[in-house]
Structure formats: structure tokens, C-alpha cells
Amino acid sequence: MQARLRTHLQKSVVKLATSVPNHQLESVPRRYIASGLVLHDKLAPKPVPKHDWNRAVSEAEKIVGYPTSFLSLRWLLSDEIANVALHLRKLVGSNHPLLRTAKILIYNGKNNMQAWGLIVLLISKAVGHAPTVPDLEQDKSAGVLQSQRGLAEITEMIRTAHLVHQGLVNLQPLDGAGNELGNDSDTIFGNKIALLSGDYLLGNACLQLAGLRNQPLIELISSAVRDLAESNFFGARDQQNNPLPSRPLESPVVADNSASNGSNVDLSFGDMIDNTQPLSLAGVMGNPEKEWALRHILGAGSLLGKSCQGAMMLAGQSEALQRRGYMFGKHLSLAWQACIDLEPFNSNQLPPGGRFSLVSAPVLFHLDHDPSLYSEIEKGLVSVDNIDFAKVHAEVSSGPGPERTRTLQKKHSLAAMEVLNELPSSDARTALQNIILAMQDI
């Protein structure tokens, strides 16, 4: 059953990549996920030559017992998941965004989001648990608790459900709502599968979370789900809900080189006091680093940070250590996102038809440096397809945006490393350090 399901999914994705002519791709509404899909393969307990990402993740998986993805035998043998895989085959040739998400889930690679559960398990093992935890709750071979492994799966399910839901295509502009949809049967079907598949994963995540019978943890993870939902309504958007940057402030945020590293920028947003409450938006829009950070904390960092915090909660650790766990996950997620944002700007020329996130850190930093570029961004208020991405890429590549993003990445990497350095030396801590070092090659 497992082999048949994986074969169905892989055939669907391969056919999508090989059978759809380029001219057909332009006729389908596009969706670009802002909070980058970070892929991975594996991690390490010893120094990794050249900070190789795949080797780092594979070595780390050995530390916690087995691959952490919820796409395990238990899930692959599920009748519901098998039915989704069969329905996906009907979308081949339609270029529906759901197929792109399926490709990311099936094929391992350096941008795969399945490393999230692995990070939760590694921080769980690195911190350890209180001596009062019953022996039956412990997975002594892996050094983590059974409830922590369950939380890692819950984290991946929620993250994947969010990404699947982002694959929904808006079939009509607002002024045409309620009219007949015409011959969009493939896209309508794809939307139904994306909606129901995401709901299925989210529903199972909630069921498994309730099964842990820990009210404070349920409240914590529920607030992360709220943040994910809020991220879809943050800032300006086109008619396909693709995110757009806000208008830059009249005077640049960075006025001199001493402040260019952003070290004095407050990125707490109120979560240092009570991170179960909604994050504050005060003074965010138009400030490049604050806007970028809040957007990606809502869309990713909140879930990873609160999952790390929740893992320590399950282990009976102090509230102070739980809060450090939240900060670790939050900063690690932001460092990860900064690396993803830099990818399109590692080359001076954008490939024909290439796209990148318009709310990535290099773009926001360049708008702060040269607000005149915003006139090009404004063309995308109806659809981002109206924007000349090659022009934006050329201007951003030649400006200070990429370098300031590298500085931003180092800032959050060091903040995550600072938390790890407070923990006792262990193979799990070393594996997490290797993951952070390997990010420079993402």
C-alpha cells in the first residue's frame, strides 16, 4: 500500500513537470507562498564538512531514532491519505498549486519543511526532562518523551495543512463573485482537494493535540494556529492573495552604518510578555526589518517557537527555560527564512519566467534604500503577474538589500546559537548547531 501510494504521488508530480507546456502555465492563476518552503533532508552530531545540509539532517535523524515526518507508514496506510493521492492524479496537466505542494512533500530536498519535527525532537533531547517524568512516558532509545514525539508530528501536520491551504486559487475577482465559473472544473476540483486535505491534516493535528491532555500546551499551540491564520491577512495583497510589501517610509529606517545591522531593532512584538496573545502591529508597516520579521513570525516562527516551548513544557522544565525554547525556535525560523530569501539573488540574472517573493528581506531592504522602486511594485495590486520581476531583481541585486539580508541571517543565527550554548554539551545540541551552520548553503 505504501509503495502504491508513493508511486501514485510521484507519477503525478513527474507528469506535471514534464507534460505541461510553458505557454499553458501562464493561463493559470499563480500563487506564491511568502513564508518560504524550507526543505531538508537530514542533520549531524559531529562537524559536517562544508556544512552540508543533507548530511547534517540525515545525521541528526539518527540521533532521535527515525525520520520524523508524519508521512510515515502509519499515515501512508491511511485510506483517507490514499484517496487524496488518487484524486491528485486527476489534477495532472492543470498546473494547480496543490501539485507543487505535493511535489515538495514527496521529494526530499534542501527546502523541505519536514525538518520542523526533527528540530522539535532535537531540542527535546538536548534539554532533557525532569526526573519526575514516568518511565512509561520515555522513549529511552531516542532520549525523548513519547508526548514530545507526538508534538513533533503535530507541528508538521499543522505546518503542512497551512501550506496546502495556501494552494487555493481565487477563481473570480471580488466584483465578479457569484457568477458562473465556466470551464474551470480542474481548478475547482483542485481547490476542493486542497481545502479538504488541509482540513483533514489540521483536524487530525487537533485530535492528536487533545490526546496529550495538557491544557496549557493546547492553548499555546492553538495560539500558533491563530498566528498562521492571521499571516494570510497581513499587509497588502493582490487578488490571488499574493503578499505585497507596504509603502516604504518617507525617511529610510537605517540612517547610518552603525545601525545597518539592525541589532537595535525591537522584534518582540509583545510576545516576550505573553506569547499566547496576538502580536502587536505598532510601528511595523514600512519598517523593513520589523515588517519582514512579523510577517514570518506569524507565518512560521510562531509555530516552530511554540512547539519548542511546548516540548520543554512536556518535559517539566521551568518557565524560564520554556521561554528560551520559544526564542530558539523563533530565531531559527527567521534565520532559515533569511537564507531562503537570499536564494534568488545569489545570481545577477533572473531566469526567464523566474519569480521570487516580493516580501522577501532583500526587496524590503531595497525599498527602504530606494523607495522609487515601489512604483513597480504597485503594478501588482491586481495581480503580481503585472510586475516586471526581472527589473525588480536587477535593481535589488545591485543594491544593499542582499548584504543587509546576510547580516540579518547572521543576527538570528547567533541568537539561536546563544540559546544552544546555554544547554549542556550533547550530540543533539551539536546537531542543531550543524543545522544552523548548514543554512548558509540552503
GROMACS .gro file of C-alpha atoms in nm:
model
  442
    1MET     CA    1   0.000   0.000   0.000
    2GLN     CA    2   0.283   0.235   0.091
    3ALA     CA    3   0.467   0.168  -0.235
    4ARG     CA    4   0.149   0.209  -0.442
    5LEU     CA    5   0.062   0.541  -0.278
    6ARG     CA    6   0.411   0.685  -0.319
    7THR     CA    7   0.413   0.568  -0.684
    8HIS     CA    8   0.081   0.744  -0.749
    9LEU     CA    9   0.204   1.070  -0.597
   10GLN     CA   10   0.541   1.063  -0.769
   11LYS     CA   11   0.388   0.988  -1.110
   12SER     CA   12   0.150   1.280  -1.064
   13VAL     CA   13   0.431   1.519  -0.984
   14VAL     CA   14   0.661   1.391  -1.260
   15LYS     CA   15   0.384   1.426  -1.517
   16LEU     CA   16   0.322   1.781  -1.401
   17ALA     CA   17   0.688   1.870  -1.452
   18THR     CA   18   0.719   1.709  -1.794
   19SER     CA   19   0.382   1.725  -1.964
   20VAL     CA   20   0.267   2.085  -1.922
   21PRO     CA   21   0.388   2.321  -2.197
   22ASN     CA   22   0.522   2.655  -2.079
   23HIS     CA   23   0.256   2.854  -2.261
   24GLN     CA   24  -0.015   2.672  -2.064
   25LEU     CA   25   0.140   2.771  -1.733
   26GLU     CA   26   0.068   3.138  -1.796
   27SER     CA   27  -0.308   3.079  -1.818
   28VAL     CA   28  -0.342   2.951  -1.465
   29PRO     CA   29  -0.365   3.192  -1.168
   30ARG     CA   30  -0.038   3.193  -0.977
   31ARG     CA   31   0.014   3.165  -0.604
   32TYR     CA   32   0.348   3.226  -0.438
   33ILE     CA   33   0.391   3.125  -0.078
   34ALA     CA   34   0.554   3.409   0.116
   35SER     CA   35   0.692   3.225   0.410
   36GLY     CA   36   0.938   3.009   0.214
   37LEU     CA   37   0.909   2.636   0.194
   38VAL     CA   38   1.219   2.520   0.367
   39LEU     CA   39   1.323   2.178   0.254
   40HIS     CA   40   1.570   1.946   0.405
   41ASP     CA   41   1.693   1.602   0.402
   42LYS     CA   42   1.893   1.537   0.718
   43LEU     CA   43   2.142   1.656   1.022
   44ALA     CA   44   2.463   1.567   1.241
   45PRO     CA   45   2.627   1.501   1.581
   46LYS     CA   46   2.978   1.580   1.456
   47PRO     CA   47   3.123   1.862   1.248
   48VAL     CA   48   3.000   1.846   0.890
   49PRO     CA   49   3.247   1.924   0.610
   50LYS     CA   50   3.142   2.233   0.418
   51HIS     CA   51   2.827   2.249   0.634
   52ASP     CA   52   2.644   2.008   0.400
   53TRP     CA   53   2.269   2.044   0.462
   54ASN     CA   54   2.156   1.696   0.355
   55ARG     CA   55   2.423   1.523   0.558
   56ALA     CA   56   2.354   1.742   0.860
   57VAL     CA   57   1.986   1.647   0.862
   58SER     CA   58   2.045   1.275   0.796
   59GLU     CA   59   2.293   1.251   1.083
   60ALA     CA   60   2.052   1.432   1.314
   61GLU     CA   61   1.768   1.195   1.231
   62LYS     CA   62   1.984   0.908   1.358
   63ILE     CA   63   2.006   1.082   1.694
   64VAL     CA   64   1.629   1.084   1.755
   65GLY     CA   65   1.558   0.734   1.627
   66TYR     CA   66   1.397   0.759   1.284
   67PRO     CA   67   1.275   1.014   1.028
   68THR     CA   68   1.023   1.241   1.192
   69SER     CA   69   0.789   1.321   0.905
   70PHE     CA   70   0.425   1.235   0.963
   71LEU     CA   71   0.438   1.085   0.610
   72SER     CA   72   0.533   0.761   0.781
   73LEU     CA   73   0.399   0.410   0.727
   74ARG     CA   74   0.113   0.483   0.967
   75TRP     CA   75  -0.004   0.775   0.752
   76LEU     CA   76   0.073   0.620   0.415
   77LEU     CA   77  -0.150   0.325   0.503
   78SER     CA   78  -0.439   0.559   0.587
   79ASP     CA   79  -0.735   0.517   0.350
   80GLU     CA   80  -0.803   0.892   0.359
   81ILE     CA   81  -0.448   0.982   0.251
   82ALA     CA   82  -0.456   0.712  -0.018
   83ASN     CA   83  -0.776   0.862  -0.160
   84VAL     CA   84  -0.617   1.206  -0.170
   85ALA     CA   85  -0.325   1.063  -0.367
   86LEU     CA   86  -0.559   0.906  -0.622
   87HIS     CA   87  -0.751   1.231  -0.663
   88LEU     CA   88  -0.428   1.420  -0.716
   89ARG     CA   89  -0.372   1.227  -1.038
   90LYS     CA   90  -0.678   1.395  -1.185
   91LEU     CA   91  -0.506   1.731  -1.148
   92VAL     CA   92  -0.209   1.639  -1.366
   93GLY     CA   93  -0.192   1.887  -1.653
   94SER     CA   94  -0.394   2.153  -1.472
   95ASN     CA   95  -0.090   2.316  -1.303
   96HIS     CA   96  -0.290   2.357  -0.983
   97PRO     CA   97  -0.070   2.483  -0.695
   98LEU     CA   98  -0.166   2.178  -0.486
   99LEU     CA   99   0.051   1.960  -0.709
  100ARG     CA  100   0.353   2.178  -0.639
  101THR     CA  101   0.293   2.133  -0.266
  102ALA     CA  102   0.264   1.755  -0.317
  103LYS     CA  103   0.596   1.755  -0.500
  104ILE     CA  104   0.763   1.928  -0.205
  105LEU     CA  105   0.619   1.671   0.036
  106ILE     CA  106   0.715   1.365  -0.167
  107TYR     CA  107   1.063   1.455  -0.285
  108ASN     CA  108   1.327   1.519  -0.023
  109GLY     CA  109   1.542   1.824  -0.082
  110LYS     CA  110   1.707   2.117   0.088
  111ASN     CA  111   1.381   2.319   0.100
  112ASN     CA  112   1.158   2.051   0.255
  113MET     CA  113   0.961   2.166   0.557
  114GLN     CA  114   0.969   1.820   0.719
  115ALA     CA  115   1.276   1.918   0.926
  116TRP     CA  116   1.048   2.105   1.167
  117GLY     CA  117   0.954   1.794   1.363
  118LEU     CA  118   1.319   1.694   1.368
  119ILE     CA  119   1.416   2.027   1.526
  120VAL     CA  120   1.148   1.982   1.796
  121LEU     CA  121   1.285   1.637   1.881
  122LEU     CA  122   1.646   1.755   1.884
  123ILE     CA  123   1.577   2.044   2.121
  124SER     CA  124   1.376   1.800   2.337
  125LYS     CA  125   1.672   1.565   2.362
  126ALA     CA  126   1.923   1.846   2.413
  127VAL     CA  127   1.729   1.988   2.709
  128GLY     CA  128   1.629   1.658   2.869
  129HIS     CA  129   1.338   1.606   3.107
  130ALA     CA  130   1.260   1.637   3.475
  131PRO     CA  131   1.323   1.326   3.691
  132THR     CA  132   0.954   1.316   3.783
  133VAL     CA  133   0.853   1.204   3.431
  134PRO     CA  134   0.727   0.840   3.448
  135ASP     CA  135   0.939   0.572   3.281
  136LEU     CA  136   0.650   0.461   3.063
  137GLU     CA  137   0.641   0.807   2.903
  138GLN     CA  138   1.007   0.789   2.799
  139ASP     CA  139   1.150   0.665   2.470
  140LYS     CA  140   1.486   0.577   2.622
  141SER     CA  141   1.643   0.459   2.297
  142ALA     CA  142   1.590   0.804   2.138
  143GLY     CA  143   1.617   1.014   2.455
  144VAL     CA  144   1.283   1.191   2.410
  145LEU     CA  145   0.933   1.150   2.552
  146GLN     CA  146   0.651   0.985   2.362
  147SER     CA  147   0.447   1.302   2.404
  148GLN     CA  148   0.732   1.508   2.256
  149ARG     CA  149   0.741   1.282   1.951
  150GLY     CA  150   0.366   1.330   1.919
  151LEU     CA  151   0.412   1.708   1.940
  152ALA     CA  152   0.672   1.692   1.660
  153GLU     CA  153   0.419   1.516   1.437
  154ILE     CA  154   0.152   1.770   1.530
  155THR     CA  155   0.386   2.053   1.433
  156GLU     CA  156   0.448   1.902   1.090
  157MET     CA  157   0.079   1.837   1.031
  158ILE     CA  158  -0.018   2.195   1.117
  159ARG     CA  159   0.263   2.338   0.903
  160THR     CA  160   0.173   2.119   0.605
  161ALA     CA  161  -0.200   2.190   0.640
  162HIS     CA  162  -0.121   2.562   0.626
  163LEU     CA  163   0.086   2.521   0.310
  164VAL     CA  164  -0.179   2.305   0.142
  165HIS     CA  165  -0.446   2.565   0.221
  166GLN     CA  166  -0.227   2.833   0.064
  167GLY     CA  167  -0.256   2.643  -0.264
  168LEU     CA  168  -0.619   2.750  -0.308
  169VAL     CA  169  -0.675   2.955  -0.624
  170ASN     CA  170  -0.913   3.252  -0.628
  171LEU     CA  171  -1.127   3.178  -0.934
  172GLN     CA  172  -1.304   3.513  -0.953
  173PRO     CA  173  -1.224   3.874  -0.871
  174LEU     CA  174  -1.438   4.023  -0.597
  175ASP     CA  175  -1.654   4.222  -0.840
  176GLY     CA  176  -1.742   3.902  -1.028
  177ALA     CA  177  -1.826   3.690  -0.725
  178GLY     CA  178  -2.139   3.479  -0.762
  179ASN     CA  179  -2.123   3.440  -1.139
  180GLU     CA  180  -2.087   3.109  -1.317
  181LEU     CA  181  -1.730   2.977  -1.315
  182GLY     CA  182  -1.740   2.841  -1.670
  183ASN     CA  183  -1.493   2.572  -1.768
  184ASP     CA  184  -1.272   2.582  -1.461
  185SER     CA  185  -1.363   2.228  -1.350
  186ASP     CA  186  -1.000   2.120  -1.295
  187THR     CA  187  -0.921   2.424  -1.084
  188ILE     CA  188  -1.245   2.389  -0.887
  189PHE     CA  189  -1.162   2.023  -0.820
  190GLY     CA  190  -0.809   2.117  -0.715
  191ASN     CA  191  -0.944   2.375  -0.474
  192LYS     CA  192  -1.174   2.116  -0.317
  193ILE     CA  193  -0.887   1.871  -0.268
  194ALA     CA  194  -0.661   2.144  -0.126
  195LEU     CA  195  -0.930   2.260   0.116
  196LEU     CA  196  -1.034   1.914   0.232
  197SER     CA  197  -0.679   1.777   0.253
  198GLY     CA  198  -0.565   2.072   0.461
  199ASP     CA  199  -0.870   2.041   0.684
  200TYR     CA  200  -0.804   1.668   0.727
  201LEU     CA  201  -0.446   1.728   0.840
  202LEU     CA  202  -0.545   2.014   1.069
  203GLY     CA  203  -0.831   1.813   1.218
  204ASN     CA  204  -0.604   1.519   1.293
  205ALA     CA  205  -0.345   1.752   1.443
  206CYS     CA  206  -0.609   1.895   1.677
  207LEU     CA  207  -0.724   1.545   1.772
  208GLN     CA  208  -0.370   1.434   1.849
  209LEU     CA  209  -0.304   1.756   2.042
  210ALA     CA  210  -0.614   1.699   2.256
  211GLY     CA  211  -0.491   1.345   2.320
  212LEU     CA  212  -0.187   1.484   2.503
  213ARG     CA  213  -0.428   1.612   2.772
  214ASN     CA  214  -0.223   1.919   2.857
  215GLN     CA  215  -0.435   2.233   2.872
  216PRO     CA  216  -0.150   2.490   2.874
  217LEU     CA  217   0.006   2.316   2.572
  218ILE     CA  218  -0.326   2.315   2.387
  219GLU     CA  219  -0.362   2.688   2.449
  220LEU     CA  220  -0.005   2.752   2.333
  221ILE     CA  221  -0.032   2.557   2.005
  222SER     CA  222  -0.380   2.698   1.938
  223SER     CA  223  -0.232   3.048   1.952
  224ALA     CA  224   0.023   2.939   1.690
  225VAL     CA  225  -0.262   2.825   1.462
  226ARG     CA  226  -0.425   3.165   1.513
  227ASP     CA  227  -0.099   3.332   1.408
  228LEU     CA  228  -0.086   3.119   1.091
  229ALA     CA  229  -0.437   3.232   1.000
  230GLU     CA  230  -0.352   3.595   1.070
  231SER     CA  231  -0.046   3.575   0.844
  232ASN     CA  232  -0.276   3.531   0.544
  233PHE     CA  233  -0.431   3.874   0.606
  234PHE     CA  234  -0.116   4.067   0.694
  235GLY     CA  235  -0.032   4.362   0.468
  236ALA     CA  236  -0.134   4.440   0.110
  237ARG     CA  237  -0.234   4.155  -0.125
  238ASP     CA  238  -0.326   4.106  -0.488
  239GLN     CA  239  -0.645   3.929  -0.599
  240GLN     CA  240  -0.480   3.587  -0.561
  241ASN     CA  241  -0.377   3.682  -0.206
  242ASN     CA  242  -0.009   3.702  -0.302
  243PRO     CA  243   0.158   3.931  -0.044
  244LEU     CA  244   0.292   4.273  -0.138
  245PRO     CA  245   0.522   4.499   0.066
  246SER     CA  246   0.379   4.807   0.230
  247ARG     CA  247   0.475   5.153   0.109
  248PRO     CA  248   0.820   5.244   0.247
  249LEU     CA  249   0.852   5.526   0.498
  250GLU     CA  250   0.945   5.869   0.367
  251SER     CA  251   1.277   5.864   0.553
  252PRO     CA  252   1.485   5.541   0.549
  253VAL     CA  253   1.485   5.342   0.870
  254VAL     CA  254   1.862   5.292   0.855
  255ALA     CA  255   2.033   5.631   0.861
  256ASP     CA  256   2.394   5.527   0.921
  257ASN     CA  257   2.624   5.228   0.906
  258SER     CA  258   2.627   5.179   1.281
  259ALA     CA  259   2.260   5.082   1.271
  260SER     CA  260   2.276   4.888   0.946
  261ASN     CA  261   2.299   4.553   1.120
  262GLY     CA  262   1.957   4.609   1.281
  263SER     CA  263   2.088   4.497   1.620
  264ASN     CA  264   1.886   4.766   1.798
  265VAL     CA  265   1.555   4.681   1.628
  266ASP     CA  266   1.298   4.555   1.878
  267LEU     CA  267   1.147   4.232   1.743
  268SER     CA  268   0.949   4.125   2.049
  269PHE     CA  269   0.602   4.241   1.926
  270GLY     CA  270   0.472   4.180   2.279
  271ASP     CA  271   0.550   3.806   2.278
  272MET     CA  272   0.817   3.845   2.547
  273ILE     CA  273   0.539   3.921   2.796
  274ASP     CA  274   0.271   3.670   2.691
  275ASN     CA  275   0.319   3.488   2.363
  276THR     CA  276  -0.031   3.343   2.362
  277GLN     CA  277  -0.176   3.688   2.291
  278PRO     CA  278  -0.195   3.839   1.938
  279LEU     CA  279   0.129   4.006   1.828
  280SER     CA  280   0.143   4.386   1.824
  281LEU     CA  281   0.144   4.566   1.488
  282ALA     CA  282   0.252   4.902   1.630
  283GLY     CA  283   0.525   5.068   1.424
  284VAL     CA  284   0.564   4.769   1.194
  285MET     CA  285   0.441   4.864   0.847
  286GLY     CA  286   0.702   5.043   0.640
  287ASN     CA  287   0.987   4.940   0.871
  288PRO     CA  288   1.168   4.678   0.661
  289GLU     CA  289   1.308   4.455   0.935
  290LYS     CA  290   1.003   4.473   1.161
  291GLU     CA  291   0.761   4.410   0.874
  292TRP     CA  292   0.966   4.116   0.746
  293ALA     CA  293   1.010   3.966   1.093
  294LEU     CA  294   0.646   3.994   1.197
  295ARG     CA  295   0.522   3.853   0.866
  296HIS     CA  296   0.737   3.543   0.904
  297ILE     CA  297   0.689   3.503   1.278
  298LEU     CA  298   0.315   3.485   1.211
  299GLY     CA  299   0.358   3.253   0.913
  300ALA     CA  300   0.621   3.018   1.053
  301GLY     CA  301   0.826   3.132   1.352
  302SER     CA  302   0.538   3.129   1.597
  303LEU     CA  303   0.462   2.762   1.529
  304LEU     CA  304   0.823   2.645   1.549
  305GLY     CA  305   0.899   2.858   1.856
  306LYS     CA  306   0.588   2.748   2.044
  307SER     CA  307   0.649   2.385   1.951
  308CYS     CA  308   0.998   2.404   2.102
  309GLN     CA  309   0.849   2.575   2.407
  310GLY     CA  310   0.579   2.308   2.427
  311ALA     CA  311   0.837   2.029   2.412
  312MET     CA  312   1.006   2.173   2.720
  313MET     CA  313   0.668   2.213   2.888
  314LEU     CA  314   0.601   1.841   2.836
  315ALA     CA  315   0.943   1.765   2.987
  316GLY     CA  316   0.854   1.952   3.307
  317GLN     CA  317   1.118   2.222   3.259
  318SER     CA  318   1.099   2.566   3.419
  319GLU     CA  319   0.907   2.851   3.261
  320ALA     CA  320   1.232   3.041   3.206
  321LEU     CA  321   1.375   2.752   3.003
  322GLN     CA  322   1.047   2.713   2.815
  323ARG     CA  323   1.069   3.078   2.713
  324ARG     CA  324   1.427   3.025   2.591
  325GLY     CA  325   1.296   2.738   2.383
  326TYR     CA  326   1.045   2.972   2.221
  327MET     CA  327   1.319   3.223   2.142
  328PHE     CA  328   1.534   2.950   1.990
  329GLY     CA  329   1.259   2.833   1.754
  330LYS     CA  330   1.163   3.188   1.663
  331HIS     CA  331   1.518   3.297   1.576
  332LEU     CA  332   1.596   2.971   1.398
  333SER     CA  333   1.290   3.015   1.179
  334LEU     CA  334   1.384   3.373   1.091
  335ALA     CA  335   1.743   3.275   1.010
  336TRP     CA  336   1.605   2.996   0.792
  337GLN     CA  337   1.374   3.239   0.611
  338ALA     CA  338   1.655   3.488   0.550
  339CYS     CA  339   1.856   3.213   0.380
  340ILE     CA  340   1.559   3.122   0.159
  341ASP     CA  341   1.503   3.489   0.071
  342LEU     CA  342   1.863   3.522  -0.047
  343GLU     CA  343   1.843   3.233  -0.295
  344PRO     CA  344   1.703   3.427  -0.595
  345PHE     CA  345   1.965   3.699  -0.550
  346ASN     CA  346   2.268   3.473  -0.549
  347SER     CA  347   2.270   3.517  -0.926
  348ASN     CA  348   2.288   3.852  -1.101
  349GLN     CA  349   2.032   3.744  -1.361
  350LEU     CA  350   1.683   3.608  -1.306
  351PRO     CA  351   1.597   3.305  -1.525
  352PRO     CA  352   1.324   3.368  -1.787
  353GLY     CA  353   0.987   3.350  -1.615
  354GLY     CA  354   1.155   3.343  -1.275
  355ARG     CA  355   0.968   3.460  -0.966
  356PHE     CA  356   1.057   3.542  -0.608
  357SER     CA  357   0.877   3.668  -0.301
  358LEU     CA  358   0.807   4.040  -0.317
  359VAL     CA  359   0.807   4.050   0.064
  360SER     CA  360   1.149   3.888   0.095
  361ALA     CA  361   1.410   4.067   0.305
  362PRO     CA  362   1.628   4.187   0.012
  363VAL     CA  363   1.327   4.353  -0.154
  364LEU     CA  364   1.211   4.523   0.166
  365PHE     CA  365   1.560   4.648   0.246
  366HIS     CA  366   1.599   4.785  -0.107
  367LEU     CA  367   1.266   4.968  -0.085
  368ASP     CA  368   1.393   5.130   0.234
  369HIS     CA  369   1.707   5.234   0.043
  370ASP     CA  370   1.530   5.340  -0.279
  371PRO     CA  371   1.152   5.396  -0.238
  372SER     CA  372   1.117   5.474  -0.612
  373LEU     CA  373   1.107   5.101  -0.683
  374TYR     CA  374   0.767   5.087  -0.514
  375SER     CA  375   0.610   5.231  -0.830
  376GLU     CA  376   0.685   4.898  -0.998
  377ILE     CA  377   0.551   4.700  -0.700
  378GLU     CA  378   0.222   4.894  -0.715
  379LYS     CA  379   0.153   4.745  -1.058
  380GLY     CA  380   0.083   4.417  -0.879
  381LEU     CA  381  -0.215   4.536  -0.676
  382VAL     CA  382  -0.444   4.347  -0.914
  383SER     CA  383  -0.202   4.066  -0.997
  384VAL     CA  384   0.168   4.017  -0.930
  385ASP     CA  385   0.197   3.897  -1.291
  386ASN     CA  386   0.182   4.264  -1.392
  387ILE     CA  387   0.515   4.330  -1.219
  388ASP     CA  388   0.841   4.319  -1.413
  389PHE     CA  389   1.024   4.073  -1.188
  390ALA     CA  390   1.342   4.095  -1.396
  391LYS     CA  391   1.357   4.471  -1.338
  392VAL     CA  392   1.296   4.436  -0.964
  393HIS     CA  393   1.555   4.159  -0.942
  394ALA     CA  394   1.818   4.365  -1.123
  395GLU     CA  395   1.768   4.668  -0.901
  396VAL     CA  396   1.761   4.470  -0.576
  397SER     CA  397   2.070   4.268  -0.673
  398SER     CA  398   2.269   4.585  -0.732
  399GLY     CA  399   2.157   4.750  -0.408
  400PRO     CA  400   2.226   4.695  -0.038
  401GLY     CA  401   1.935   4.451   0.015
  402PRO     CA  402   2.122   4.119  -0.023
  403GLU     CA  403   2.408   4.224   0.203
  404ARG     CA  404   2.171   4.352   0.471
  405THR     CA  405   1.984   4.021   0.447
  406ARG     CA  406   2.307   3.829   0.508
  407THR     CA  407   2.363   4.042   0.815
  408LEU     CA  408   2.005   3.971   0.923
  409GLN     CA  409   2.059   3.598   0.881
  410LYS     CA  410   2.375   3.608   1.092
  411LYS     CA  411   2.193   3.807   1.360
  412HIS     CA  412   1.918   3.546   1.403
  413SER     CA  413   2.161   3.254   1.369
  414LEU     CA  414   2.372   3.394   1.651
  415ALA     CA  415   2.060   3.449   1.863
  416ALA     CA  416   1.964   3.082   1.816
  417MET     CA  417   2.322   2.972   1.886
  418GLU     CA  418   2.318   3.176   2.207
  419VAL     CA  419   2.030   2.969   2.339
  420LEU     CA  420   2.202   2.643   2.242
  421ASN     CA  421   2.522   2.747   2.420
  422GLU     CA  422   2.326   2.761   2.746
  423LEU     CA  423   2.248   2.388   2.717
  424PRO     CA  424   2.482   2.107   2.825
  425SER     CA  425   2.704   1.960   2.557
  426SER     CA  426   2.540   1.669   2.373
  427ASP     CA  427   2.510   1.514   2.029
  428ALA     CA  428   2.163   1.671   1.990
  429ARG     CA  429   2.299   2.019   2.065
  430THR     CA  430   2.582   1.966   1.815
  431ALA     CA  431   2.332   1.851   1.553
  432LEU     CA  432   2.127   2.169   1.597
  433GLN     CA  433   2.443   2.377   1.570
  434ASN     CA  434   2.531   2.197   1.246
  435ILE     CA  435   2.186   2.272   1.107
  436ILE     CA  436   2.237   2.642   1.172
  437LEU     CA  437   2.583   2.634   1.012
  438ALA     CA  438   2.448   2.446   0.709
  439MET     CA  439   2.186   2.714   0.645
  440GLN     CA  440   2.437   2.923   0.458
  441ASP     CA  441   2.423   2.663   0.180
  442ILE     CA  442   2.041   2.644   0.159
   0.00000   0.00000   0.00000
